[in-house]
Amino acid sequence: QVQLVESGGGLVQPGGSLRLSCAASGSIFSINAMGWYRQAPGKQRELVAHIFSGGRPNYADSVKGRFTISRDNAKNTVYLQMNSLKPEATAVYSCNALIRRTASMVEAPYWGQGTQVTVSS
């Protein structure tokens, strides 16, 4: 089976930085897009950043200029570097990926378990 595992979350002070990572493993033929979503208390889940297999990124307006998404295709891993963190960034961050398990299958979305990021003094 396909599995996505996130790491790097934790508690950080306002203005600090964290780097999240998410590694995909299992039966994988190819991975197209990978991305990060977050859900803050009392709010709907939202897209934070998204990156295609060729490296082209997209960001939510709220994080542009402060967050950077990247990926290592050889390791099936996506990263999210978060700088100048604000309290409103507090949320559970989840990784997702569009994955083809075999050459004859269509792409399907897979999700990680989520990692907590807390920005507080």
mmCIF file with all atom_site columns, C-alpha atoms in Angstrom:
data_model
loop_
_atom_site.group_PDB
_atom_site.id
_atom_site.type_symbol
_atom_site.label_atom_id
_atom_site.label_alt_id
_atom_site.label_comp_id
_atom_site.label_asym_id
_atom_site.label_entity_id
_atom_site.label_seq_id
_atom_site.pdbx_PDB_ins_code
_atom_site.Cartn_x
_atom_site.Cartn_y
_atom_site.Cartn_z
_atom_site.occupancy
_atom_site.B_iso_or_equiv
_atom_site.pdbx_formal_charge
_atom_site.auth_seq_id
_atom_site.auth_comp_id
_atom_site.auth_asym_id
_atom_site.auth_atom_id
_atom_site.pdbx_PDB_model_num
ATOM 1   C CA . GLN A 1 1   ? 0.000   0.000  0.000   1.00 0.00 ? 1   GLN A CA 1
ATOM 2   C CA . VAL A 1 2   ? 0.998   3.635  -0.415  1.00 0.00 ? 2   VAL A CA 1
ATOM 3   C CA . GLN A 1 3   ? 1.922   5.547  2.712   1.00 0.00 ? 3   GLN A CA 1
ATOM 4   C CA . LEU A 1 4   ? 2.756   9.216  3.296   1.00 0.00 ? 4   LEU A CA 1
ATOM 5   C CA . VAL A 1 5   ? 4.550   10.133 6.523   1.00 0.00 ? 5   VAL A CA 1
ATOM 6   C CA . GLU A 1 6   ? 5.022   13.733 7.689   1.00 0.00 ? 6   GLU A CA 1
ATOM 7   C CA . SER A 1 7   ? 7.615   14.993 10.143  1.00 0.00 ? 7   SER A CA 1
ATOM 8   C CA . GLY A 1 8   ? 9.022   18.268 11.440  1.00 0.00 ? 8   GLY A CA 1
ATOM 9   C CA . GLY A 1 9   ? 6.067   19.795 13.251  1.00 0.00 ? 9   GLY A CA 1
ATOM 10  C CA . GLY A 1 10  ? 6.265   21.248 16.736  1.00 0.00 ? 10  GLY A CA 1
ATOM 11  C CA . LEU A 1 11  ? 6.119   24.374 18.864  1.00 0.00 ? 11  LEU A CA 1
ATOM 12  C CA . VAL A 1 12  ? 7.839   27.528 17.642  1.00 0.00 ? 12  VAL A CA 1
ATOM 13  C CA . GLN A 1 13  ? 7.819   31.174 18.727  1.00 0.00 ? 13  GLN A CA 1
ATOM 14  C CA . PRO A 1 14  ? 6.385   33.891 16.485  1.00 0.00 ? 14  PRO A CA 1
ATOM 15  C CA . GLY A 1 15  ? 8.974   34.848 13.893  1.00 0.00 ? 15  GLY A CA 1
ATOM 16  C CA . GLY A 1 16  ? 10.622  31.452 14.046  1.00 0.00 ? 16  GLY A CA 1
ATOM 17  C CA . SER A 1 17  ? 11.014  28.758 11.414  1.00 0.00 ? 17  SER A CA 1
ATOM 18  C CA . LEU A 1 18  ? 10.140  25.120 10.871  1.00 0.00 ? 18  LEU A CA 1
ATOM 19  C CA . ARG A 1 19  ? 10.772  22.681 8.051   1.00 0.00 ? 19  ARG A CA 1
ATOM 20  C CA . LEU A 1 20  ? 8.214   19.975 7.351   1.00 0.00 ? 20  LEU A CA 1
ATOM 21  C CA . SER A 1 21  ? 8.894   16.884 5.285   1.00 0.00 ? 21  SER A CA 1
ATOM 22  C CA . CYS A 1 22  ? 6.679   14.183 3.822   1.00 0.00 ? 22  CYS A CA 1
ATOM 23  C CA . ALA A 1 23  ? 7.954   10.943 2.325   1.00 0.00 ? 23  ALA A CA 1
ATOM 24  C CA . ALA A 1 24  ? 5.880   8.616  0.161   1.00 0.00 ? 24  ALA A CA 1
ATOM 25  C CA . SER A 1 25  ? 6.559   4.893  0.121   1.00 0.00 ? 25  SER A CA 1
ATOM 26  C CA . GLY A 1 26  ? 4.991   1.631  -0.988  1.00 0.00 ? 26  GLY A CA 1
ATOM 27  C CA . SER A 1 27  ? 3.699   0.540  -4.387  1.00 0.00 ? 27  SER A CA 1
ATOM 28  C CA . ILE A 1 28  ? 4.368   3.614  -6.518  1.00 0.00 ? 28  ILE A CA 1
ATOM 29  C CA . PHE A 1 29  ? 4.774   3.893  -10.273 1.00 0.00 ? 29  PHE A CA 1
ATOM 30  C CA . SER A 1 30  ? 4.916   7.679  -10.405 1.00 0.00 ? 30  SER A CA 1
ATOM 31  C CA . ILE A 1 31  ? 4.018   10.785 -8.404  1.00 0.00 ? 31  ILE A CA 1
ATOM 32  C CA . ASN A 1 32  ? 2.598   13.863 -10.058 1.00 0.00 ? 32  ASN A CA 1
ATOM 33  C CA . ALA A 1 33  ? 1.706   16.795 -7.811  1.00 0.00 ? 33  ALA A CA 1
ATOM 34  C CA . MET A 1 34  ? 2.504   16.947 -4.098  1.00 0.00 ? 34  MET A CA 1
ATOM 35  C CA . GLY A 1 35  ? 1.275   19.501 -1.631  1.00 0.00 ? 35  GLY A CA 1
ATOM 36  C CA . TRP A 1 36  ? 0.575   20.704 1.874   1.00 0.00 ? 36  TRP A CA 1
ATOM 37  C CA . TYR A 1 37  ? -2.780  21.542 3.425   1.00 0.00 ? 37  TYR A CA 1
ATOM 38  C CA . ARG A 1 38  ? -3.607  22.843 6.875   1.00 0.00 ? 38  ARG A CA 1
ATOM 39  C CA . GLN A 1 39  ? -6.607  23.059 9.149   1.00 0.00 ? 39  GLN A CA 1
ATOM 40  C CA . ALA A 1 40  ? -6.639  25.598 11.955  1.00 0.00 ? 40  ALA A CA 1
ATOM 41  C CA . PRO A 1 41  ? -9.013  25.415 14.935  1.00 0.00 ? 41  PRO A CA 1
ATOM 42  C CA . GLY A 1 42  ? -12.513 26.429 13.896  1.00 0.00 ? 42  GLY A CA 1
ATOM 43  C CA . LYS A 1 43  ? -11.613 26.761 10.224  1.00 0.00 ? 43  LYS A CA 1
ATOM 44  C CA . GLN A 1 44  ? -11.902 24.710 7.047   1.00 0.00 ? 44  GLN A CA 1
ATOM 45  C CA . ARG A 1 45  ? -8.931  22.899 5.577   1.00 0.00 ? 45  ARG A CA 1
ATOM 46  C CA . GLU A 1 46  ? -7.030  25.057 3.103   1.00 0.00 ? 46  GLU A CA 1
ATOM 47  C CA . LEU A 1 47  ? -4.296  24.599 0.547   1.00 0.00 ? 47  LEU A CA 1
ATOM 48  C CA . VAL A 1 48  ? -0.953  25.988 1.705   1.00 0.00 ? 48  VAL A CA 1
ATOM 49  C CA . ALA A 1 49  ? 1.312   25.085 -1.199  1.00 0.00 ? 49  ALA A CA 1
ATOM 50  C CA . HIS A 1 50  ? 1.389   22.740 -4.159  1.00 0.00 ? 50  HIS A CA 1
ATOM 51  C CA . ILE A 1 51  ? 4.250   21.612 -6.399  1.00 0.00 ? 51  ILE A CA 1
ATOM 52  C CA . PHE A 1 52  ? 4.251   19.717 -9.681  1.00 0.00 ? 52  PHE A CA 1
ATOM 53  C CA . SER A 1 53  ? 6.712   16.980 -10.572 1.00 0.00 ? 53  SER A CA 1
ATOM 54  C CA . GLY A 1 54  ? 8.804   19.391 -12.634 1.00 0.00 ? 54  GLY A CA 1
ATOM 55  C CA . GLY A 1 55  ? 9.196   21.733 -9.665  1.00 0.00 ? 55  GLY A CA 1
ATOM 56  C CA . ARG A 1 56  ? 6.697   24.500 -10.426 1.00 0.00 ? 56  ARG A CA 1
ATOM 57  C CA . PRO A 1 57  ? 5.206   25.754 -7.123  1.00 0.00 ? 57  PRO A CA 1
ATOM 58  C CA . ASN A 1 58  ? 1.949   27.435 -6.158  1.00 0.00 ? 58  ASN A CA 1
ATOM 59  C CA . TYR A 1 59  ? 1.217   29.149 -2.836  1.00 0.00 ? 59  TYR A CA 1
ATOM 60  C CA . ALA A 1 60  ? -1.701  30.474 -0.884  1.00 0.00 ? 60  ALA A CA 1
ATOM 61  C CA . ASP A 1 61  ? -1.608  34.276 -0.742  1.00 0.00 ? 61  ASP A CA 1
ATOM 62  C CA . SER A 1 62  ? -1.261  34.181 3.034   1.00 0.00 ? 62  SER A CA 1
ATOM 63  C CA . VAL A 1 63  ? 2.136   32.435 2.891   1.00 0.00 ? 63  VAL A CA 1
ATOM 64  C CA . LYS A 1 64  ? 3.758   33.883 -0.234  1.00 0.00 ? 64  LYS A CA 1
ATOM 65  C CA . GLY A 1 65  ? 7.226   35.213 0.436   1.00 0.00 ? 65  GLY A CA 1
ATOM 66  C CA . ARG A 1 66  ? 7.570   33.345 3.735   1.00 0.00 ? 66  ARG A CA 1
ATOM 67  C CA . PHE A 1 67  ? 7.019   29.652 2.878   1.00 0.00 ? 67  PHE A CA 1
ATOM 68  C CA . THR A 1 68  ? 8.892   27.598 0.292   1.00 0.00 ? 68  THR A CA 1
ATOM 69  C CA . ILE A 1 69  ? 7.793   24.234 -1.063  1.00 0.00 ? 69  ILE A CA 1
ATOM 70  C CA . SER A 1 70  ? 10.285  21.886 -2.713  1.00 0.00 ? 70  SER A CA 1
ATOM 71  C CA . ARG A 1 71  ? 10.620  18.213 -3.568  1.00 0.00 ? 71  ARG A CA 1
ATOM 72  C CA . ASP A 1 72  ? 13.193  15.504 -4.093  1.00 0.00 ? 72  ASP A CA 1
ATOM 73  C CA . ASN A 1 73  ? 11.795  13.150 -6.705  1.00 0.00 ? 73  ASN A CA 1
ATOM 74  C CA . ALA A 1 74  ? 14.509  10.547 -6.114  1.00 0.00 ? 74  ALA A CA 1
ATOM 75  C CA . LYS A 1 75  ? 13.354  10.288 -2.490  1.00 0.00 ? 75  LYS A CA 1
ATOM 76  C CA . ASN A 1 76  ? 9.606   10.707 -3.172  1.00 0.00 ? 76  ASN A CA 1
ATOM 77  C CA . THR A 1 77  ? 9.688   13.513 -0.621  1.00 0.00 ? 77  THR A CA 1
ATOM 78  C CA . VAL A 1 78  ? 8.149   16.983 -0.435  1.00 0.00 ? 78  VAL A CA 1
ATOM 79  C CA . TYR A 1 79  ? 9.280   19.721 1.952   1.00 0.00 ? 79  TYR A CA 1
ATOM 80  C CA . LEU A 1 80  ? 7.762   22.904 3.327   1.00 0.00 ? 80  LEU A CA 1
ATOM 81  C CA . GLN A 1 81  ? 10.160  25.509 4.706   1.00 0.00 ? 81  GLN A CA 1
ATOM 82  C CA . MET A 1 82  ? 8.190   27.912 6.900   1.00 0.00 ? 82  MET A CA 1
ATOM 83  C CA . ASN A 1 83  ? 9.829   31.201 7.899   1.00 0.00 ? 83  ASN A CA 1
ATOM 84  C CA . SER A 1 84  ? 8.592   34.265 9.798   1.00 0.00 ? 84  SER A CA 1
ATOM 85  C CA . LEU A 1 85  ? 5.867   32.189 11.376  1.00 0.00 ? 85  LEU A CA 1
ATOM 86  C CA . LYS A 1 86  ? 2.789   33.920 12.768  1.00 0.00 ? 86  LYS A CA 1
ATOM 87  C CA . PRO A 1 87  ? 0.320   32.646 15.383  1.00 0.00 ? 87  PRO A CA 1
ATOM 88  C CA . GLU A 1 88  ? -2.342  32.280 12.692  1.00 0.00 ? 88  GLU A CA 1
ATOM 89  C CA . ALA A 1 89  ? -0.184  29.572 11.096  1.00 0.00 ? 89  ALA A CA 1
ATOM 90  C CA . THR A 1 90  ? -1.084  27.266 13.996  1.00 0.00 ? 90  THR A CA 1
ATOM 91  C CA . ALA A 1 91  ? -2.768  24.233 12.459  1.00 0.00 ? 91  ALA A CA 1
ATOM 92  C CA . VAL A 1 92  ? -2.496  20.571 11.613  1.00 0.00 ? 92  VAL A CA 1
ATOM 93  C CA . TYR A 1 93  ? -0.489  20.332 8.400   1.00 0.00 ? 93  TYR A CA 1
ATOM 94  C CA . SER A 1 94  ? -1.197  17.391 6.102   1.00 0.00 ? 94  SER A CA 1
ATOM 95  C CA . CYS A 1 95  ? 0.689   16.152 3.075   1.00 0.00 ? 95  CYS A CA 1
ATOM 96  C CA . ASN A 1 96  ? -0.993  14.904 -0.069  1.00 0.00 ? 96  ASN A CA 1
ATOM 97  C CA . ALA A 1 97  ? 0.184   13.454 -3.363  1.00 0.00 ? 97  ALA A CA 1
ATOM 98  C CA . LEU A 1 98  ? -1.285  12.346 -6.675  1.00 0.00 ? 98  LEU A CA 1
ATOM 99  C CA . ILE A 1 99  ? 0.102   8.865  -7.235  1.00 0.00 ? 99  ILE A CA 1
ATOM 100 C CA . ARG A 1 100 ? -0.103  6.202  -9.922  1.00 0.00 ? 100 ARG A CA 1
ATOM 101 C CA . ARG A 1 101 ? 0.484   2.811  -8.340  1.00 0.00 ? 101 ARG A CA 1
ATOM 102 C CA . THR A 1 102 ? 1.052   1.053  -11.691 1.00 0.00 ? 102 THR A CA 1
ATOM 103 C CA . ALA A 1 103 ? 1.389   2.096  -15.327 1.00 0.00 ? 103 ALA A CA 1
ATOM 104 C CA . SER A 1 104 ? -2.190  0.985  -16.052 1.00 0.00 ? 104 SER A CA 1
ATOM 105 C CA . MET A 1 105 ? -3.824  2.903  -13.183 1.00 0.00 ? 105 MET A CA 1
ATOM 106 C CA . VAL A 1 106 ? -5.004  6.494  -13.072 1.00 0.00 ? 106 VAL A CA 1
ATOM 107 C CA . GLU A 1 107 ? -3.674  8.951  -10.510 1.00 0.00 ? 107 GLU A CA 1
ATOM 108 C CA . ALA A 1 108 ? -5.381  9.039  -7.136  1.00 0.00 ? 108 ALA A CA 1
ATOM 109 C CA . PRO A 1 109 ? -4.892  11.276 -4.081  1.00 0.00 ? 109 PRO A CA 1
ATOM 110 C CA . TYR A 1 110 ? -3.198  9.978  -0.957  1.00 0.00 ? 110 TYR A CA 1
ATOM 111 C CA . TRP A 1 111 ? -2.889  11.717 2.415   1.00 0.00 ? 111 TRP A CA 1
ATOM 112 C CA . GLY A 1 112 ? -0.527  11.653 5.343   1.00 0.00 ? 112 GLY A CA 1
ATOM 113 C CA . GLN A 1 113 ? -1.629  11.534 8.959   1.00 0.00 ? 113 GLN A CA 1
ATOM 114 C CA . GLY A 1 114 ? -0.877  15.190 9.670   1.00 0.00 ? 114 GLY A CA 1
ATOM 115 C CA . THR A 1 115 ? 1.597   16.985 11.914  1.00 0.00 ? 115 THR A CA 1
ATOM 116 C CA . GLN A 1 116 ? 0.823   19.721 14.445  1.00 0.00 ? 116 GLN A CA 1
ATOM 117 C CA . VAL A 1 117 ? 2.422   23.142 14.077  1.00 0.00 ? 117 VAL A CA 1
ATOM 118 C CA . THR A 1 118 ? 1.922   25.560 16.965  1.00 0.00 ? 118 THR A CA 1
ATOM 119 C CA . VAL A 1 119 ? 3.166   29.159 16.833  1.00 0.00 ? 119 VAL A CA 1
ATOM 120 C CA . SER A 1 120 ? 2.981   30.696 20.285  1.00 0.00 ? 120 SER A CA 1
ATOM 121 C CA . SER A 1 121 ? 4.938   32.658 22.870  1.00 0.00 ? 121 SER A CA 1
#
